[in-house]
Short mmCIF file of C-alpha atoms and ligand atoms in Angstrom, two decimals:
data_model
loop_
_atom_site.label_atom_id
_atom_site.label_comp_id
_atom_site.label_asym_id
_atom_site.label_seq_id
_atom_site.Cartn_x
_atom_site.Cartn_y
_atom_site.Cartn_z
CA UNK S 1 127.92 106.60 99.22
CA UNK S 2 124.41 105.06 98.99
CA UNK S 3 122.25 105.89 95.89
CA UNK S 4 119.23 108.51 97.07
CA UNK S 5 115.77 107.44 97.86
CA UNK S 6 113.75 108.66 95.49
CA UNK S 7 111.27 111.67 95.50
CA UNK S 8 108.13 110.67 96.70
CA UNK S 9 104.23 111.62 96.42
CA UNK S 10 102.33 113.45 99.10
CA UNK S 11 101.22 110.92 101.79
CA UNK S 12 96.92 110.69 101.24
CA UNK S 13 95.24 111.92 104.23
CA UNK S 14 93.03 108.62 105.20
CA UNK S 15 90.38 110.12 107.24
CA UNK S 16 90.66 112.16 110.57
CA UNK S 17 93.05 111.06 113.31
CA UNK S 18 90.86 109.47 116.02
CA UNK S 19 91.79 111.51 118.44
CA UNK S 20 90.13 114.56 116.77
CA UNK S 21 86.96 112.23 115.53
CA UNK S 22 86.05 110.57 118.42
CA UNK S 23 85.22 111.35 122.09
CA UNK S 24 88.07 110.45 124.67
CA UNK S 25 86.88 107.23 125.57
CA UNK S 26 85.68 108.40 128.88
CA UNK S 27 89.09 109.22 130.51
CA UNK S 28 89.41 112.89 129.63
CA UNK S 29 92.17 114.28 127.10
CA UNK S 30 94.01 117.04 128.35
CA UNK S 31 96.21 119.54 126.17
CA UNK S 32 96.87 119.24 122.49
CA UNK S 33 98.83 115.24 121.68
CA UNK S 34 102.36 115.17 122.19
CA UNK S 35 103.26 113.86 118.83
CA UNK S 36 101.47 116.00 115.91
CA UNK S 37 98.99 113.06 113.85
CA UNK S 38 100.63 111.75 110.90
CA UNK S 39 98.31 113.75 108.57
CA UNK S 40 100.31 116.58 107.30
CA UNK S 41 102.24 116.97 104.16
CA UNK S 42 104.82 114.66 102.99
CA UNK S 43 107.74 114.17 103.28
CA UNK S 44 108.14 116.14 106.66
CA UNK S 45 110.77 118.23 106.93
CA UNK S 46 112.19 118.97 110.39
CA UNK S 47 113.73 121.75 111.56
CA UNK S 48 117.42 121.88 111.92
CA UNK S 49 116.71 122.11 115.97
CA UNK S 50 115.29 119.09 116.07
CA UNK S 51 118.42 117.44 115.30
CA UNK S 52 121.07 118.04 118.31
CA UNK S 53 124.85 117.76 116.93
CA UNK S 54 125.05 115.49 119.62
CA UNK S 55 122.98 112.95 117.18
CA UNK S 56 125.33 112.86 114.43
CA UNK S 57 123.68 111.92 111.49
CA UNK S 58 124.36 108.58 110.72
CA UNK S 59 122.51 106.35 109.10
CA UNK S 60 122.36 102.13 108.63
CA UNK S 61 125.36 102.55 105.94
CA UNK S 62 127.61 105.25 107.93
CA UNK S 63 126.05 107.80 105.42
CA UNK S 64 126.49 111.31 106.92
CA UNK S 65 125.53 113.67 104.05
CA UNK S 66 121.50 113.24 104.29
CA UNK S 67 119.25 114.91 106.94
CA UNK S 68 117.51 111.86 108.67
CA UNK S 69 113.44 111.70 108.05
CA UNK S 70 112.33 109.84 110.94
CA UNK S 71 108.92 109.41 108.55
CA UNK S 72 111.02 107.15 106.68
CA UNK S 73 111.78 104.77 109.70
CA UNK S 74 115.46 103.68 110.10
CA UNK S 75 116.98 104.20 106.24
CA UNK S 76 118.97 101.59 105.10
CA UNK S 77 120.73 102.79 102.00
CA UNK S 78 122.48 100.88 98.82
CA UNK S 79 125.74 100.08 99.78
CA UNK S 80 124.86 98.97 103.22
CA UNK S 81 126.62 95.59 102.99
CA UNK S 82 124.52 93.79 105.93
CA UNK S 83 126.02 91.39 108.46
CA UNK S 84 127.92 88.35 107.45
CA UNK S 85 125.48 85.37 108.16
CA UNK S 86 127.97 83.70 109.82
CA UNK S 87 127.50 86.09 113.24
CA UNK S 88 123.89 85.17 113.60
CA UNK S 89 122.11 82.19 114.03
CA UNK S 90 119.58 80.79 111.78
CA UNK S 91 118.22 77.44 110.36
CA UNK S 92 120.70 74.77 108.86
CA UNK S 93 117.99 74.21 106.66
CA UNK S 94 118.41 77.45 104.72
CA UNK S 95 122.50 77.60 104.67
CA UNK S 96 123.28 77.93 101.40
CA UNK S 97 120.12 80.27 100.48
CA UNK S 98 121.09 82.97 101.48
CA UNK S 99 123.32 86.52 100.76
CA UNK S 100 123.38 87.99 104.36
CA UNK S 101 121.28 89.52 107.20
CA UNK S 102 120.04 92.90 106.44
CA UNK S 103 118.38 93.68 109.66
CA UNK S 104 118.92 91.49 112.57
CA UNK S 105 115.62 90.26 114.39
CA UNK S 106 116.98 91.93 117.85
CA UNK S 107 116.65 95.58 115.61
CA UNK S 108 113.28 94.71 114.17
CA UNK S 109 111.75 94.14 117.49
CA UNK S 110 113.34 97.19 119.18
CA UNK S 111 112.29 99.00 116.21
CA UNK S 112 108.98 98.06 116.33
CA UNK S 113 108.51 98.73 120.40
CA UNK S 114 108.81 102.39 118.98
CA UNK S 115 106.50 102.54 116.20
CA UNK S 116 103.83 101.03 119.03
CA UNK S 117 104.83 103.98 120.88
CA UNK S 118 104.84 106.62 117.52
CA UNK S 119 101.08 105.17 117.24
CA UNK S 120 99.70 105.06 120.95
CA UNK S 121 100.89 108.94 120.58
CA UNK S 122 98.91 109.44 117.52
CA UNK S 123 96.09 107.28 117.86
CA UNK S 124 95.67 106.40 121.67
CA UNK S 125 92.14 106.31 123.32
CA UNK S 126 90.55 105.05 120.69
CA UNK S 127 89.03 101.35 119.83
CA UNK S 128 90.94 100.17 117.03
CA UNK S 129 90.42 97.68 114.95
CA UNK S 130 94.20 95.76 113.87
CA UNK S 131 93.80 94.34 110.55
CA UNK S 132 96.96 92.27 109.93
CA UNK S 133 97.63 91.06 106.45
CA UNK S 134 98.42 87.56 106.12
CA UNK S 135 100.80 85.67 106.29
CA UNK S 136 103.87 88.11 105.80
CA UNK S 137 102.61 90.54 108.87
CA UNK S 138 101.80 87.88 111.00
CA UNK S 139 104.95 88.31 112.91
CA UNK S 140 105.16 92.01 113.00
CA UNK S 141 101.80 92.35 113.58
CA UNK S 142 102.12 90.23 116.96
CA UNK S 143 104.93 92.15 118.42
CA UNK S 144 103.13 95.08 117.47
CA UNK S 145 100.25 94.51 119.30
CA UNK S 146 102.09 92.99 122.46
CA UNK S 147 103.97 96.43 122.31
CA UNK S 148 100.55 98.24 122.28
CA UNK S 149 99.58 96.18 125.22
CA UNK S 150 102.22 96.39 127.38
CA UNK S 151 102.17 100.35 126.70
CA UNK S 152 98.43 100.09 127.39
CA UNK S 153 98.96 98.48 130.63
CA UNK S 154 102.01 100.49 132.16
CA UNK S 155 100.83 104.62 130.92
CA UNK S 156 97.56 106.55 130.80
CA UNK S 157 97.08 106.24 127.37
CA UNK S 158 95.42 103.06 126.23
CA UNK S 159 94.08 101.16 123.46
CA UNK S 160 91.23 99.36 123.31
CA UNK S 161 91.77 96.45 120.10
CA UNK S 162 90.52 93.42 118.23
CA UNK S 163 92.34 92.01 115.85
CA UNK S 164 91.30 90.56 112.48
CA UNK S 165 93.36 89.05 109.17
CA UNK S 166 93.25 89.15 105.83
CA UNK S 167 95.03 87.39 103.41
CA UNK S 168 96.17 89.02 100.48
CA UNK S 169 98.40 87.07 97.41
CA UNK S 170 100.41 89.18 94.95
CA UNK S 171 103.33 87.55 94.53
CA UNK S 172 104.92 84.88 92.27
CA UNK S 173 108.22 83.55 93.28
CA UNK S 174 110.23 87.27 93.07
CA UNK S 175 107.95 89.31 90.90
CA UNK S 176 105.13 91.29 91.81
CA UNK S 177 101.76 90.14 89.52
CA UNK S 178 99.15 92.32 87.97
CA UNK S 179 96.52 90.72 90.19
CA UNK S 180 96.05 91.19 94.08
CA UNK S 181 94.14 88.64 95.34
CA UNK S 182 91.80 88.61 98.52
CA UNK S 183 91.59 84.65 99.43
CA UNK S 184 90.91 85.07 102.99
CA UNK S 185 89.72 86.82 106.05
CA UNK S 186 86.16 88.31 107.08
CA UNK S 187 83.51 90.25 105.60
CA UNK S 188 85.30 93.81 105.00
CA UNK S 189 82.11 95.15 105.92
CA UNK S 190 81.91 94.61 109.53
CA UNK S 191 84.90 97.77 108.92
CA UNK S 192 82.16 100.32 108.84
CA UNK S 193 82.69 103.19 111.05
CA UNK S 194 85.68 101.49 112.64
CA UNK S 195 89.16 102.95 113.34
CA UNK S 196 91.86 100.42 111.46
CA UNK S 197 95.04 100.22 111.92
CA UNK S 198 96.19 97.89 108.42
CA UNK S 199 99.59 95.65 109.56
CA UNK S 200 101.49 95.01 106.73
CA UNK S 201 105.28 93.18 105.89
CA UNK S 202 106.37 95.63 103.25
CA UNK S 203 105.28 97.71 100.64
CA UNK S 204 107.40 97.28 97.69
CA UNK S 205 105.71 99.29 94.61
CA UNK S 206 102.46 99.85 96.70
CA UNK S 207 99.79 98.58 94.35
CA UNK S 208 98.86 95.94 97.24
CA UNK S 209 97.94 98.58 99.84
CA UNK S 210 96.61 100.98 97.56
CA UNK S 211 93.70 98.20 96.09
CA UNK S 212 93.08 96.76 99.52
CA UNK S 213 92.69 100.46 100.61
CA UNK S 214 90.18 100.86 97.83
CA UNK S 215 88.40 97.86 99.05
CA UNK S 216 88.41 98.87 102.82
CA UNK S 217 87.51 102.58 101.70
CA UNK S 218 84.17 101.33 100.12
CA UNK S 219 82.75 100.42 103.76
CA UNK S 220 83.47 103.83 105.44
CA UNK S 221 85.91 103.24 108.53
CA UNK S 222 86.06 105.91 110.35
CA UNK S 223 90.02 106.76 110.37
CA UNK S 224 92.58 104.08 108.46
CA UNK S 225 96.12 104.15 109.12
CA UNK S 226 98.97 101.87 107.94
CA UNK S 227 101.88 100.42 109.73
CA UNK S 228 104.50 98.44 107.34
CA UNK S 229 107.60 97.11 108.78
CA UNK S 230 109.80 97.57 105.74
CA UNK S 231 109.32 100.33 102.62
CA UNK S 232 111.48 99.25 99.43
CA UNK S 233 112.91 102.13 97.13
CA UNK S 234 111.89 100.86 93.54
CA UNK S 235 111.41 102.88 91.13
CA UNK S 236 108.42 101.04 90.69
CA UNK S 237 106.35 102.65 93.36
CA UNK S 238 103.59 104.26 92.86
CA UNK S 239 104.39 106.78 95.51
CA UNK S 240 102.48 105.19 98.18
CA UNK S 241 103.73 105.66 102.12
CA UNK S 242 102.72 103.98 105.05
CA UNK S 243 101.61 106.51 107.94
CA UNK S 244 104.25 104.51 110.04
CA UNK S 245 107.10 102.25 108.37
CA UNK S 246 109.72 100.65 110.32
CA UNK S 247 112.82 100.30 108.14
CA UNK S 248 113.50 101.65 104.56
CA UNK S 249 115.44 99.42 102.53
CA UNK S 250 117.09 99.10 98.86
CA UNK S 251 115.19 96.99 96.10
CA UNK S 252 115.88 93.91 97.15
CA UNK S 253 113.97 90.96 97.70
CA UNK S 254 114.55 90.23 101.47
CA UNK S 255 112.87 87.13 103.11
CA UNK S 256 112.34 85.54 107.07
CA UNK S 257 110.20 87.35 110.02
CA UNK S 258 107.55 86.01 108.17
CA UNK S 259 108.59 87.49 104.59
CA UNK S 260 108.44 84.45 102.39
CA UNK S 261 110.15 83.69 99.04
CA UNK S 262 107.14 80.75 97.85
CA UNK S 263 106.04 80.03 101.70
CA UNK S 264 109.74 79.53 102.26
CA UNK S 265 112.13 81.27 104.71
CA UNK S 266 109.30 82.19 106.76
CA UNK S 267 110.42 80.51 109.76
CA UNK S 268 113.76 82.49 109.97
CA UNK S 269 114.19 85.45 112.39
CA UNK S 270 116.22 87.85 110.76
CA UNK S 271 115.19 89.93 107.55
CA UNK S 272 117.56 88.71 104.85
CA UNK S 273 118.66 89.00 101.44
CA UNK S 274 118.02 85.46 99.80
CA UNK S 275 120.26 84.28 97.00
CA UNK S 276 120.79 82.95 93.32
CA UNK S 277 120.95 79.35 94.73
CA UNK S 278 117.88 80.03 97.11
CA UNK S 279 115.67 81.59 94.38
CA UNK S 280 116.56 78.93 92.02
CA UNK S 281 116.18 76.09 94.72
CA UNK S 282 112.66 77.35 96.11
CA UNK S 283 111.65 78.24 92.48
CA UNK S 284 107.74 77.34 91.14
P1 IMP L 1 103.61 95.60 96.38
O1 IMP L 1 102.23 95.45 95.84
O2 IMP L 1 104.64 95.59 95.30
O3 IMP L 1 103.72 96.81 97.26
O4 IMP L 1 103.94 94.33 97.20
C1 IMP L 1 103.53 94.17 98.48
C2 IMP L 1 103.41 92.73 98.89
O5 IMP L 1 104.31 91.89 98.17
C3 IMP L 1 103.76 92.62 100.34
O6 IMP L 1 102.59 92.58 101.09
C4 IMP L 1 104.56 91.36 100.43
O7 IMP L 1 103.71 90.32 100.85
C5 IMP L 1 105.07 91.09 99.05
N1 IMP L 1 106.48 91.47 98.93
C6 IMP L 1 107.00 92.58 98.36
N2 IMP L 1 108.33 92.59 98.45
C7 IMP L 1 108.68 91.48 99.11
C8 IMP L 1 109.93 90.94 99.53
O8 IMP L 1 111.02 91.49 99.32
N3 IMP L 1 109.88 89.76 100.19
C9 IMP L 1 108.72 89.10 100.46
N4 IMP L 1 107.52 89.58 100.09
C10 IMP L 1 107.49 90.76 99.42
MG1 MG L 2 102.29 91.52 102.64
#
């Protein structure tokens, strides 16, 4: 049986749902939103209705005894023991490196098609400005936003979005260091009064989102959300959530879809666990 995810903190409220702060951008919103915004108490706890026995409930790992928390994305737990690399493929150039796949790219985009749907609910008809942070979310961040488009284009609700990068460093080969650096993207001030939506790879203890928060806070957007494809369970988090995540995972250090270990294994499509001999081969 997998290990449990630890307790975590309340979920921050980060300024009103847009739906609620701005005027419906000039088609008309009728009724209350189908999907309640993500700015109630954490963790959400669903009644037992919700879950149909029909939906047995199953998890990544085969892990029956938890209620699911869809707020957690799709769990992965401890002793899931991934797929054997040899089913997928992937780049000669990295056999060797690694352990095994832990989430197939084919999952991660399906996956993400929903969270683009999750958000349009909660944050359709409104401008938004993506802010996708370099260079890990440059992948999910893409099929992200072509998900928003396409649900823009084929439903009434719609999105209105530019998109914008920053580039954040806190990372030294596997460990996490004190300082988060900011060594790219544009004047955080031109945020003012804007409705971002942050794109992020993972949060792993949460001390990057929570200081580039604090930075983006300081110029008074209107509403900010943020969407991270992957949460870790560490028990060094600092309790932070993401108002959508993709995929909960163990503390591992997972690499490809644009996770890198040292720039490396970025050009790989499945999220997987890299190795002793990778680590030590793409060491600095
Ligand atoms: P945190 O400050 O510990 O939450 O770390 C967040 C940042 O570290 C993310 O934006 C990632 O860029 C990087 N990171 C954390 N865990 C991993 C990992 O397993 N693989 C690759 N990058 C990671
Ligand atoms: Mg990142």
């Amino acid at each position: 049986m997998g290990a449990r995810a630890e307790a975590l903190e309340p979920r921050q409220a980060r300024g009103p749902g847009c739906a609620a702060a701005l005027p419906p951008c000039g088609r008309g919103r009728s009724g209350p939103p189908s999907h309640p915004p993500p700015t109630r108490s954490w963790p959400v706890t669903l009644p037992a209705r919700s879950f149909p026995s029909r939906f047995p409930r199953r998890n990544m790992a085969g892990n029956r005894e938890e209620a699911p928390d869809y707020g957690r994305g799709v769990v992965i737990m401890d002793d899931w023991p991934g797929y054997d690399l040899s089913l997928f493929t992937y780049p000669q150039h990295y056999y060797g490196d690694l352990e095994y796949v832990l989430i197939p790219h084919g999952i991660i985009v399906d996956r993400i098609e929903r969270l683009a749907k999750d958000i349009m609910k909660d944050i359709g008809y409104c401008d938004i400005m993506v802010l996708c942070v370099l260079k890990g979310g440059y992948k999910f961040c893409a099929d992200l936003v072509e998900h928003l488009k396409n649900i823009s284009r084929n439903s009434d609700r719609f999105v209105s979005m530019k998109v914008d990068f920053i580039r954040l460093k806190s990372y030294r080969n596997d460990q996490s260091m004190d300082e988060m650096q900011i060594i790219g993207g544009e004047d955080l001030s031109t945020l003012a009064g804007k409705n971002v939506l942050i794109v992020e790879d993972v949060v792993g203890t949460g001390r990057t989102m929570k200081a580039l928060l604090s930075s983006i806070e300081k110029y008074k957007p209107n509403m900010i959300k943020v969407a991270s494809l992957l949460v870790k369970r560490t028990p060094r988090s600092d309790g932070f959530r993401p108002d959508y995540a993709g995929f909960e995972i163990p503390n591992l250090f997972v690499v490809g879809y644009a996770l890198d270990y040292n720039e490396y294994f970025r050009d790989l499509n499945h999220i997987c666990v890299i190795n002793e001999h990778g680590k030590e081969k793409y060491r600095v």
